[in-house]
Amino acid sequence: MEEIKGALALIGYGLAAIGPGIGIGIVAGNAVQAMARQPEAANMVRTTMFLGIAFTEALALIGFVLFFIA
Amino acid sequence: MEQLIWASSTCDPATDIICKPEFVNELFETPVVFSLGGFEVNRAMLLMLLAAVIAVGLLFFAYRKPRVVPTKYGVAIEGLVDFVRDQIAVGVIGPDGIKYFPYLLSIFLFILIGNVFEVTPFVNFPITSRMAIPAFLAVLTYLIFVVVGFAKNGFHYFTGVVWPKSVPLALRPLVGLIEFVSTFLIRPLTLAVRLFANLVAGHVMLTLLLASGFIFIKEVGDIGFRSAIGLGWFAIGMAIFFFEIVVAFLQAYIFTLLSAVYIQTSVHPEH
């Protein structure tokens, strides 16, 4: 049973990483578009982008922690 | 790396599916150098001390004798300091962000040096991959933004989070609950875990690739020309090595930037 448990935690982490992966892609892609359209707003967009990435990434990080706990 | 080599020599390829150390934790256990009474001083603690000394030394030698035309070294450090001040402290928090600039600069330099230890030859151990250090830094940021929030806005800081006025009344309890959990529980957790996870992943990846390259090449007598696979692993390991230098800078920047953003939301709530 020990080994099955470990493998399940790995699969759980993989599933937890799907959503944030797509989300960060959308955030970064739109930020690049915004910076290309309005280069003078690049600094503001970059800060907001990192904030958005930080919130999106939280789910993947919780998955990572659960992988260690499980 | 010793644990990995040791694991590969004790495991039997005929029966074991994967040759791995019994606990991945072994990669992050460092030997005790000496003990002082009840305290055991290990390598990670000494590296922490070294990181602090390097951070202080960098600034001390750059600003010891201010000149009209600074030296190349002075310009480099000034660039780093200006970057943290203009882009992070003042850029994110606003004009009164200069008050938090010393704190932001200290954590930036400390995390940066701690991360760069990962790719420093003969050190090869990122101190930020021990959970205690990111957790402590995240707790510091947490204390600062909570205390600043209550000091600047009184109890309205708390009610502004759990009872946001800009949201329709019917949704307020739900949004307030989500905001409460995300502000006071998830923020410090993710701040610490982000740094920790990136450095752990980098350290494990480097160890696995470089050690497997080493093991394959060491076995050249037994397995003949097939040990050339090891060269491939080693090449990928070196590519990841340069990638990890970027990660070291990026993670130090993100930790500092998010600390500034969190402080900013306490200084000017509802923005």
GROMACS .gro file of C-alpha atoms in nm:
model
  341
    1MET     CA    1   0.000   0.000   0.000
    2GLU     CA    2   0.288   0.235   0.075
    3GLU     CA    3   0.395   0.256  -0.288
    4ILE     CA    4   0.044   0.306  -0.424
    5LYS     CA    5   0.004   0.597  -0.182
    6GLY     CA    6   0.317   0.768  -0.311
    7ALA     CA    7   0.211   0.727  -0.673
    8LEU     CA    8  -0.135   0.870  -0.598
    9ALA     CA    9   0.016   1.181  -0.441
   10LEU     CA   10   0.225   1.233  -0.754
   11ILE     CA   11  -0.082   1.205  -0.977
   12GLY     CA   12  -0.264   1.448  -0.749
   13TYR     CA   13   0.015   1.700  -0.786
   14GLY     CA   14   0.008   1.657  -1.162
   15LEU     CA   15  -0.366   1.726  -1.168
   16ALA     CA   16  -0.321   2.029  -0.943
   17ALA     CA   17  -0.065   2.174  -1.185
   18ILE     CA   18  -0.293   2.165  -1.494
   19GLY     CA   19  -0.521   2.455  -1.400
   20PRO     CA   20  -0.250   2.698  -1.288
   21GLY     CA   21  -0.045   2.605  -1.596
   22ILE     CA   22  -0.327   2.715  -1.826
   23GLY     CA   23  -0.400   3.017  -1.605
   24ILE     CA   24  -0.043   3.144  -1.597
   25GLY     CA   25  -0.027   3.103  -1.974
   26ILE     CA   26  -0.335   3.324  -2.016
   27VAL     CA   27  -0.206   3.585  -1.767
   28ALA     CA   28   0.140   3.609  -1.922
   29GLY     CA   29   0.009   3.603  -2.278
   30ASN     CA   30  -0.232   3.888  -2.216
   31ALA     CA   31   0.038   4.083  -2.031
   32VAL     CA   32   0.269   4.053  -2.332
   33GLN     CA   33  -0.011   4.172  -2.557
   34ALA     CA   34  -0.080   4.469  -2.329
   35MET     CA   35   0.289   4.561  -2.316
   36ALA     CA   36   0.319   4.540  -2.694
   37ARG     CA   37   0.017   4.765  -2.743
   38GLN     CA   38   0.120   5.019  -2.483
   39PRO     CA   39   0.493   5.001  -2.405
   40GLU     CA   40   0.477   5.303  -2.171
   41ALA     CA   41   0.249   5.104  -1.937
   42ALA     CA   42   0.495   4.811  -1.928
   43ASN     CA   43   0.605   4.864  -1.567
   44MET     CA   44   0.252   4.872  -1.432
   45VAL     CA   45   0.150   4.572  -1.641
   46ARG     CA   46   0.454   4.375  -1.525
   47THR     CA   47   0.375   4.432  -1.157
   48THR     CA   48   0.011   4.337  -1.204
   49MET     CA   49   0.115   4.035  -1.409
   50PHE     CA   50   0.337   3.904  -1.130
   51LEU     CA   51   0.054   3.959  -0.882
   52GLY     CA   52  -0.185   3.768  -1.107
   53ILE     CA   53   0.066   3.488  -1.153
   54ALA     CA   54   0.116   3.473  -0.776
   55PHE     CA   55  -0.255   3.424  -0.713
   56THR     CA   56  -0.291   3.169  -0.992
   57GLU     CA   57   0.016   2.976  -0.886
   58ALA     CA   58  -0.119   2.936  -0.532
   59LEU     CA   59  -0.322   2.630  -0.634
   60ALA     CA   60  -0.021   2.452  -0.780
   61LEU     CA   61   0.179   2.534  -0.468
   62ILE     CA   62  -0.094   2.395  -0.242
   63GLY     CA   63  -0.080   2.078  -0.455
   64PHE     CA   64   0.296   2.067  -0.404
   65VAL     CA   65   0.256   2.095  -0.027
   66LEU     CA   66  -0.011   1.822  -0.023
   67PHE     CA   67   0.228   1.599  -0.217
   68PHE     CA   68   0.471   1.623   0.073
   69ILE     CA   69   0.203   1.584   0.340
   70ALA     CA   70   0.019   1.288   0.180
   71MET     CA   71   2.504   1.360  -0.447
   72GLU     CA   72   2.684   1.112  -0.219
   73GLN     CA   73   2.347   0.968  -0.112
   74LEU     CA   74   2.252   0.913  -0.473
   75ILE     CA   75   2.576   0.739  -0.560
   76TRP     CA   76   2.544   0.533  -0.245
   77ALA     CA   77   2.184   0.442  -0.334
   78SER     CA   78   2.282   0.334  -0.684
   79SER     CA   79   2.559   0.108  -0.552
   80THR     CA   80   2.338  -0.066  -0.292
   81CYS     CA   81   2.029  -0.124  -0.507
   82ASP     CA   82   1.992  -0.432  -0.722
   83PRO     CA   83   1.878  -0.347  -1.079
   84ALA     CA   84   1.722  -0.694  -1.115
   85THR     CA   85   1.465  -0.645  -0.840
   86ASP     CA   86   1.439  -0.270  -0.766
   87ILE     CA   87   1.238  -0.059  -1.007
   88ILE     CA   88   1.397   0.276  -0.918
   89CYS     CA   89   1.731   0.330  -0.745
   90LYS     CA   90   1.662   0.621  -0.515
   91PRO     CA   91   1.769   0.735  -0.171
   92GLU     CA   92   1.532   0.615   0.100
   93PHE     CA   93   1.422   0.969   0.176
   94VAL     CA   94   1.453   1.262  -0.062
   95ASN     CA   95   1.511   1.459   0.256
   96GLU     CA   96   1.860   1.314   0.268
   97LEU     CA   97   1.952   1.553  -0.012
   98PHE     CA   98   1.870   1.839   0.220
   99GLU     CA   99   2.032   1.710   0.538
  100THR     CA  100   2.368   1.867   0.592
  101PRO     CA  101   2.632   1.729   0.829
  102VAL     CA  102   2.679   1.882   1.173
  103VAL     CA  103   3.003   2.078   1.172
  104PHE     CA  104   3.037   2.135   1.547
  105SER     CA  105   2.816   2.159   1.855
  106LEU     CA  106   2.801   2.438   2.109
  107GLY     CA  107   2.645   2.300   2.424
  108GLY     CA  108   2.300   2.186   2.313
  109PHE     CA  109   2.318   2.361   1.975
  110GLU     CA  110   2.429   2.166   1.673
  111VAL     CA  111   2.570   2.398   1.408
  112ASN     CA  112   2.536   2.245   1.062
  113ARG     CA  113   2.648   2.349   0.717
  114ALA     CA  114   2.320   2.523   0.628
  115MET     CA  115   2.351   2.750   0.933
  116LEU     CA  116   2.707   2.844   0.845
  117LEU     CA  117   2.598   2.919   0.488
  118MET     CA  118   2.318   3.139   0.623
  119LEU     CA  119   2.572   3.334   0.824
  120LEU     CA  120   2.796   3.357   0.518
  121ALA     CA  121   2.506   3.489   0.307
  122ALA     CA  122   2.436   3.761   0.564
  123VAL     CA  123   2.806   3.855   0.581
  124ILE     CA  124   2.829   3.868   0.199
  125ALA     CA  125   2.517   4.086   0.176
  126VAL     CA  126   2.654   4.331   0.432
  127GLY     CA  127   3.001   4.320   0.276
  128LEU     CA  128   2.872   4.393  -0.076
  129LEU     CA  129   2.699   4.709   0.042
  130PHE     CA  130   2.976   4.812   0.281
  131PHE     CA  131   3.252   4.800   0.022
  132ALA     CA  132   3.039   4.969  -0.244
  133TYR     CA  133   2.941   5.263  -0.023
  134ARG     CA  134   3.247   5.292   0.204
  135LYS     CA  135   3.407   5.577   0.010
  136PRO     CA  136   3.149   5.756  -0.205
  137ARG     CA  137   3.314   5.908  -0.513
  138VAL     CA  138   3.197   6.142  -0.784
  139VAL     CA  139   3.295   5.887  -1.047
  140PRO     CA  140   3.226   5.546  -0.890
  141THR     CA  141   3.424   5.237  -0.972
  142LYS     CA  142   3.280   4.962  -1.191
  143TYR     CA  143   3.198   4.758  -0.882
  144GLY     CA  144   3.026   5.058  -0.725
  145VAL     CA  145   2.816   5.110  -1.036
  146ALA     CA  146   2.708   4.746  -1.036
  147ILE     CA  147   2.594   4.753  -0.673
  148GLU     CA  148   2.431   5.092  -0.723
  149GLY     CA  149   2.239   4.950  -1.017
  150LEU     CA  150   2.107   4.668  -0.798
  151VAL     CA  151   2.016   4.903  -0.513
  152ASP     CA  152   1.850   5.152  -0.751
  153PHE     CA  153   1.656   4.868  -0.910
  154VAL     CA  154   1.512   4.759  -0.574
  155ARG     CA  155   1.440   5.119  -0.472
  156ASP     CA  156   1.287   5.251  -0.795
  157GLN     CA  157   1.121   4.941  -0.937
  158ILE     CA  158   1.009   4.767  -0.619
  159ALA     CA  159   0.995   5.000  -0.316
  160VAL     CA  160   0.887   5.329  -0.472
  161GLY     CA  161   0.749   5.178  -0.792
  162VAL     CA  162   0.501   4.950  -0.617
  163ILE     CA  163   0.427   5.111  -0.281
  164GLY     CA  164   0.446   5.475  -0.391
  165PRO     CA  165   0.642   5.771  -0.252
  166ASP     CA  166   0.615   5.651   0.110
  167GLY     CA  167   0.759   5.316   0.001
  168ILE     CA  168   1.105   5.451   0.078
  169LYS     CA  169   1.035   5.365   0.444
  170TYR     CA  170   1.020   4.995   0.357
  171PHE     CA  171   1.317   5.009   0.119
  172PRO     CA  172   1.580   4.890   0.375
  173TYR     CA  173   1.373   4.583   0.457
  174LEU     CA  174   1.308   4.503   0.091
  175LEU     CA  175   1.674   4.546  -0.002
  176SER     CA  176   1.788   4.320   0.284
  177ILE     CA  177   1.553   4.034   0.195
  178PHE     CA  178   1.632   4.075  -0.174
  179LEU     CA  179   2.007   4.046  -0.122
  180PHE     CA  180   1.978   3.767   0.135
  181ILE     CA  181   1.749   3.555  -0.084
  182LEU     CA  182   1.954   3.627  -0.394
  183ILE     CA  183   2.278   3.514  -0.231
  184GLY     CA  184   2.104   3.216  -0.071
  185ASN     CA  185   1.971   3.112  -0.413
  186VAL     CA  186   2.299   3.166  -0.593
  187PHE     CA  187   2.463   2.923  -0.348
  188GLU     CA  188   2.277   2.655  -0.544
  189VAL     CA  189   2.497   2.708  -0.850
  190THR     CA  190   2.815   2.810  -0.669
  191PRO     CA  191   3.080   2.541  -0.720
  192PHE     CA  192   3.180   2.358  -0.398
  193VAL     CA  193   2.877   2.497  -0.214
  194ASN     CA  194   2.594   2.362  -0.431
  195PHE     CA  195   2.334   2.397  -0.161
  196PRO     CA  196   2.061   2.662  -0.176
  197ILE     CA  197   1.986   2.760   0.183
  198THR     CA  198   1.639   2.870   0.073
  199SER     CA  199   1.557   2.504   0.001
  200ARG     CA  200   1.525   2.447   0.377
  201MET     CA  201   1.167   2.543   0.462
  202ALA     CA  202   1.270   2.725   0.780
  203ILE     CA  203   1.430   3.017   0.594
  204PRO     CA  204   1.155   3.104   0.341
  205ALA     CA  205   0.900   3.048   0.618
  206PHE     CA  206   1.077   3.289   0.850
  207LEU     CA  207   1.107   3.556   0.579
  208ALA     CA  208   0.740   3.511   0.487
  209VAL     CA  209   0.639   3.548   0.853
  210LEU     CA  210   0.840   3.873   0.870
  211THR     CA  211   0.657   4.011   0.564
  212TYR     CA  212   0.326   3.891   0.708
  213LEU     CA  213   0.388   4.067   1.039
  214ILE     CA  214   0.491   4.386   0.860
  215PHE     CA  215   0.186   4.407   0.634
  216VAL     CA  216  -0.062   4.315   0.906
  217VAL     CA  217   0.088   4.556   1.160
  218VAL     CA  218   0.113   4.835   0.898
  219GLY     CA  219  -0.246   4.772   0.791
  220PHE     CA  220  -0.379   4.805   1.146
  221ALA     CA  221  -0.151   5.099   1.229
  222LYS     CA  222  -0.247   5.301   0.918
  223ASN     CA  223  -0.618   5.222   0.896
  224GLY     CA  224  -0.716   5.104   1.242
  225PHE     CA  225  -0.981   4.835   1.257
  226HIS     CA  226  -1.111   4.941   0.914
  227TYR     CA  227  -0.828   4.741   0.766
  228PHE     CA  228  -0.987   4.420   0.892
  229THR     CA  229  -1.346   4.517   0.809
  230GLY     CA  230  -1.234   4.634   0.464
  231VAL     CA  231  -1.107   4.284   0.397
  232VAL     CA  232  -1.398   4.078   0.537
  233TRP     CA  233  -1.679   4.325   0.445
  234PRO     CA  234  -1.573   4.492   0.115
  235LYS     CA  235  -1.793   4.797   0.043
  236SER     CA  236  -1.734   4.789  -0.334
  237VAL     CA  237  -1.911   4.453  -0.372
  238PRO     CA  238  -2.294   4.411  -0.394
  239LEU     CA  239  -2.447   4.334  -0.055
  240ALA     CA  240  -2.562   3.982  -0.144
  241LEU     CA  241  -2.212   3.876  -0.242
  242ARG     CA  242  -2.029   4.043   0.047
  243PRO     CA  243  -2.018   3.747   0.291
  244LEU     CA  244  -1.885   3.513   0.022
  245VAL     CA  245  -1.627   3.757  -0.116
  246GLY     CA  246  -1.531   3.855   0.240
  247LEU     CA  247  -1.470   3.493   0.334
  248ILE     CA  248  -1.256   3.433   0.023
  249GLU     CA  249  -1.066   3.758   0.083
  250PHE     CA  250  -1.007   3.670   0.449
  251VAL     CA  251  -0.867   3.326   0.366
  252SER     CA  252  -0.655   3.455   0.078
  253THR     CA  253  -0.518   3.757   0.266
  254PHE     CA  254  -0.442   3.614   0.607
  255LEU     CA  255  -0.381   3.245   0.539
  256ILE     CA  256  -0.288   3.180   0.175
  257ARG     CA  257  -0.058   3.483   0.125
  258PRO     CA  258   0.217   3.392   0.373
  259LEU     CA  259   0.188   3.022   0.287
  260THR     CA  260   0.232   3.071  -0.088
  261LEU     CA  261   0.500   3.334  -0.039
  262ALA     CA  262   0.712   3.083   0.154
  263VAL     CA  263   0.625   2.774  -0.049
  264ARG     CA  264   0.691   2.942  -0.387
  265LEU     CA  265   1.051   3.014  -0.300
  266PHE     CA  266   1.099   2.680  -0.126
  267ALA     CA  267   0.943   2.475  -0.408
  268ASN     CA  268   1.141   2.641  -0.686
  269LEU     CA  269   1.471   2.590  -0.508
  270VAL     CA  270   1.392   2.230  -0.403
  271ALA     CA  271   1.293   2.144  -0.758
  272GLY     CA  272   1.610   2.302  -0.895
  273HIS     CA  273   1.833   2.128  -0.643
  274VAL     CA  274   1.677   1.785  -0.700
  275MET     CA  275   1.687   1.828  -1.077
  276LEU     CA  276   2.054   1.929  -1.077
  277THR     CA  277   2.148   1.648  -0.840
  278LEU     CA  278   1.965   1.383  -1.042
  279LEU     CA  279   2.102   1.490  -1.381
  280LEU     CA  280   2.461   1.556  -1.278
  281ALA     CA  281   2.476   1.249  -1.052
  282SER     CA  282   2.331   1.017  -1.317
  283GLY     CA  283   2.586   1.149  -1.564
  284PHE     CA  284   2.859   1.085  -1.311
  285ILE     CA  285   2.733   0.735  -1.230
  286PHE     CA  286   2.707   0.630  -1.595
  287ILE     CA  287   3.058   0.751  -1.672
  288LYS     CA  288   3.197   0.587  -1.358
  289GLU     CA  289   3.054   0.251  -1.474
  290VAL     CA  290   3.232   0.275  -1.813
  291GLY     CA  291   3.435  -0.040  -1.734
  292ASP     CA  292   3.124  -0.252  -1.677
  293ILE     CA  293   2.881  -0.132  -1.941
  294GLY     CA  294   3.117  -0.018  -2.217
  295PHE     CA  295   3.014   0.242  -2.473
  296ARG     CA  296   2.657   0.260  -2.337
  297SER     CA  297   2.796   0.486  -2.066
  298ALA     CA  298   2.793   0.761  -2.332
  299ILE     CA  299   2.429   0.814  -2.225
  300GLY     CA  300   2.585   0.973  -1.919
  301LEU     CA  301   2.734   1.249  -2.133
  302GLY     CA  302   2.384   1.336  -2.252
  303TRP     CA  303   2.254   1.356  -1.897
  304PHE     CA  304   2.551   1.566  -1.798
  305ALA     CA  305   2.489   1.807  -2.089
  306ILE     CA  306   2.123   1.847  -1.991
  307GLY     CA  307   2.238   1.902  -1.633
  308MET     CA  308   2.468   2.184  -1.744
  309ALA     CA  309   2.183   2.344  -1.944
  310ILE     CA  310   1.960   2.331  -1.635
  311PHE     CA  311   2.253   2.478  -1.438
  312PHE     CA  312   2.235   2.802  -1.637
  313PHE     CA  313   1.857   2.799  -1.619
  314GLU     CA  314   1.888   2.780  -1.240
  315ILE     CA  315   2.093   3.103  -1.235
  316VAL     CA  316   1.794   3.277  -1.396
  317VAL     CA  317   1.559   3.112  -1.144
  318ALA     CA  318   1.776   3.235  -0.855
  319PHE     CA  319   1.740   3.598  -0.966
  320LEU     CA  320   1.376   3.565  -1.063
  321GLN     CA  321   1.267   3.409  -0.734
  322ALA     CA  322   1.451   3.671  -0.528
  323TYR     CA  323   1.281   3.941  -0.738
  324ILE     CA  324   0.936   3.783  -0.709
  325PHE     CA  325   0.962   3.736  -0.331
  326THR     CA  326   1.064   4.099  -0.285
  327LEU     CA  327   0.805   4.227  -0.533
  328LEU     CA  328   0.522   4.035  -0.367
  329SER     CA  329   0.632   4.155  -0.023
  330ALA     CA  330   0.609   4.510  -0.160
  331VAL     CA  331   0.268   4.444  -0.317
  332TYR     CA  332   0.134   4.301   0.008
  333ILE     CA  333   0.265   4.599   0.205
  334GLN     CA  334   0.113   4.829  -0.058
  335THR     CA  335  -0.234   4.674  -0.009
  336SER     CA  336  -0.204   4.755   0.362
  337VAL     CA  337  -0.078   5.110   0.311
  338HIS     CA  338  -0.342   5.201   0.054
  339PRO     CA  339  -0.634   4.957   0.088
  340GLU     CA  340  -0.920   4.960  -0.166
  341HIS     CA  341  -0.700   5.039  -0.464
   0.00000   0.00000   0.00000
